[in-house]
Structures are given as structure tokens and as C-alpha cells.
XYZ file of C-alpha atoms in Angstrom:
182
model
C -33.822 3.126 96.662
C -37.352 4.473 96.446
C -37.918 7.909 97.589
C -40.588 10.085 98.680
C -39.733 12.848 99.900
C -43.719 14.663 101.327
C -44.277 10.688 102.634
C -45.954 11.913 106.318
C -45.915 8.281 108.362
C -48.577 7.077 109.982
C -49.072 5.390 113.495
C -51.995 4.072 115.047
C -52.705 4.477 119.442
C -50.747 2.119 120.177
C -47.060 3.053 118.488
C -47.461 0.300 115.238
C -46.332 1.756 111.446
C -50.057 1.613 109.158
C -49.601 0.050 107.092
C -52.243 -1.830 103.279
C -51.380 -4.198 100.700
C -53.629 -5.995 98.899
C -52.825 -10.269 97.557
C -53.127 -9.710 93.435
C -54.561 -12.362 92.436
C -54.730 -13.323 88.446
C -58.653 -14.666 89.150
C -60.886 -15.167 91.000
C -59.515 -19.124 91.452
C -57.214 -17.557 94.007
C -54.412 -19.712 91.983
C -51.092 -17.355 91.395
C -50.660 -14.338 92.930
C -48.377 -10.933 92.132
C -45.277 -9.905 93.540
C -42.648 -7.419 93.096
C -39.600 -6.987 93.164
C -38.130 -4.777 96.898
C -37.068 -1.216 95.959
C -34.005 -2.110 98.839
C -33.633 -5.487 96.800
C -33.971 -5.663 93.450
C -33.176 -9.088 93.522
C -35.971 -10.438 96.153
C -40.033 -11.082 95.194
C -42.651 -8.617 98.003
C -46.536 -8.144 98.633
C -46.729 -4.793 97.296
C -48.767 -2.787 100.020
C -47.182 0.281 101.998
C -47.875 3.005 104.583
C -50.898 4.723 104.555
C -51.466 8.412 104.114
C -52.896 10.624 106.966
C -56.514 10.222 106.834
C -56.869 7.658 104.314
C -58.386 4.598 104.690
C -56.607 1.006 104.370
C -58.265 -0.111 101.805
C -58.043 3.258 99.488
C -54.240 2.734 100.337
C -54.350 -0.203 100.082
C -55.735 0.264 96.097
C -52.775 3.122 95.415
C -49.804 1.030 97.110
C -51.293 -1.274 94.441
C -51.324 1.167 91.535
C -47.615 2.807 91.957
C -45.859 -0.687 92.930
C -47.282 -3.016 90.802
C -48.664 -1.258 88.377
C -52.545 -3.355 88.404
C -56.546 -2.406 89.787
C -58.794 -4.160 89.995
C -61.598 -5.960 92.013
C -61.188 -4.821 96.015
C -62.026 -8.577 98.078
C -62.425 -8.770 101.324
C -59.752 -8.252 103.940
C -57.798 -11.284 104.867
C -56.694 -9.647 107.789
C -54.338 -7.005 110.155
C -51.392 -8.855 110.707
C -49.020 -6.866 113.823
C -44.536 -7.284 112.430
C -42.692 -6.666 115.845
C -39.501 -7.911 115.482
C -38.011 -5.016 113.270
C -40.428 -2.556 113.458
C -43.607 -1.915 114.382
C -46.132 -2.264 111.325
C -50.010 -3.237 111.142
C -50.266 -4.101 108.030
C -54.615 -4.181 106.958
C -54.455 -6.601 103.698
C -57.110 -6.830 101.479
C -57.238 -9.900 98.365
C -58.124 -8.027 95.199
C -58.743 -9.308 91.801
C -56.932 -7.827 88.727
C -58.742 -7.055 85.418
C -56.415 -3.869 84.289
C -52.355 -3.997 83.854
C -50.251 -1.524 83.143
C -47.461 -1.889 80.746
C -45.476 0.570 82.790
C -45.916 2.225 85.970
C -44.485 4.432 88.968
C -42.397 2.229 90.216
C -41.015 0.075 87.278
C -40.357 4.277 85.661
C -39.109 5.492 88.535
C -36.389 2.701 90.376
C -36.902 -0.002 88.355
C -39.348 -2.387 89.817
C -39.981 -5.821 88.256
C -44.159 -7.770 88.335
C -44.296 -11.579 87.687
C -47.028 -14.086 89.053
C -46.440 -17.367 91.437
C -48.469 -20.282 92.276
C -49.389 -19.351 96.162
C -46.926 -21.875 96.860
C -44.231 -20.976 95.337
C -44.485 -17.387 96.209
C -44.873 -18.909 99.772
C -41.958 -20.285 99.135
C -39.981 -17.200 97.734
C -40.858 -14.579 100.434
C -40.153 -17.629 103.297
C -35.939 -16.256 103.185
C -36.435 -12.839 103.407
C -39.623 -11.367 103.873
C -41.846 -14.432 106.047
C -44.398 -11.072 107.475
C -46.003 -10.933 103.618
C -45.237 -15.273 103.485
C -47.782 -14.947 105.860
C -50.225 -12.919 104.134
C -50.417 -16.158 101.468
C -50.545 -19.429 104.806
C -53.440 -16.689 105.571
C -55.791 -17.479 102.441
C -54.876 -20.670 102.399
C -56.183 -21.658 106.387
C -58.994 -19.168 105.433
C -60.462 -21.681 102.241
C -59.897 -23.979 103.077
C -63.439 -25.128 104.110
C -62.827 -28.871 105.530
C -60.361 -27.656 108.505
C -61.926 -26.007 111.078
C -60.874 -22.187 111.069
C -63.062 -18.733 110.410
C -61.553 -16.071 108.644
C -63.532 -14.217 111.165
C -62.565 -13.827 115.332
C -63.892 -15.910 117.556
C -63.635 -12.923 120.215
C -63.789 -10.003 118.157
C -60.544 -6.580 118.491
C -61.877 -3.106 119.668
C -62.040 -3.061 115.266
C -64.059 -6.377 114.464
C -60.406 -6.764 112.599
C -58.649 -10.648 113.062
C -56.024 -10.030 113.594
C -51.986 -12.206 112.804
C -48.741 -11.791 113.845
C -46.044 -14.345 112.968
C -45.443 -17.125 116.268
C -41.480 -16.317 116.505
C -43.048 -12.859 118.010
C -44.713 -13.728 121.023
C -48.036 -13.189 118.934
C -50.041 -15.986 118.748
C -50.450 -16.667 115.224
C -54.183 -16.368 114.571
C -57.469 -13.726 116.022
C -55.920 -11.415 118.282
C -57.899 -10.976 122.401
C -56.930 -7.152 122.560
């Protein structure tokens, strides 16, 4: 299991742990996404991401986490949304899109904890994540909705929240899937 002795957990004013993650794609077509093995369950795949450090911006945390966990660098793209997970722990995760431009042979988590990475089609990744990380599968489902020009959905909320980021939560937590009305 991954252990960071100097890690400080940061929380927002509503008691949510502040997290950041990236959907890492091979190219701008966003057809293949990179997943990494979980530090707790090495036989399961997750979207790379983690806790924000004090005074760290969400975009900087997302890029740092991807570098540490997946060993990739790239061009940071749009903020896909802010996702709230309330079932097990209160997490609020800023999820960005990143186009990979550099892949390291060995990286921090591959050396320290044996983390692996693998490319999946978006549909395959949703299936793999749905069983043990349904909140991560929601990131990719939102990607499909935000990219479809004919479905009438927009990435921007019709009524913006206080920080102007769209918020999403899984339906099972009581949150409405889609922008929150904070």
C-alpha cells in the first residue's frame, strides 16, 4: 500500500477532502484512456489522482498525481467537472483531461509500490471501473456526455455554483447527476 509520511490531507469549508485527478488520453481523439493499478488492490484499475496539498491548486495537484502514479506528462486540457463522493468518505475531486506527451519507463509509484499502467478504450475502462470504482467510471461517462454534440448536454451548468465548476455526484448518494444547485 502506498504510504506518504508527510502527506497533509486538505479539506474544503464543507468538510470534503480535496482531491484532483486526470483522465489521461493517448491523443486528442480521447478514445484510449490510461488507468493505473490501485495501491490497495493491485489487481484493480483506477483513474490516477489523489489528495491536494495545502495551498495547491487543483490543476497542479492533478498534474502532480498523474506524474507520481502513472509516470506520464502531458498537455493539461479542460476541467471535466468536480465530482462528489459521499458514500464511504466525503471527497470532492476536480477531474481534468490530459493528453499524454511523455511516458516514463520507470516512475515513483512503479519503483516504490510496483504500480502498473495500461491503456483502455473508454468503453472498456468504464466496464473495468464500474465494479470496484463506480465514481471513477462516472468521470468517463461524463466525458461521453460532454463530448456529444447531439445529446443536448453541456459541460457548463445552467445555474453556476459558487466557484463556477460543474458538480457531479453518483445517483446512489442522493446527489443529482449533473450540475449542483448550491
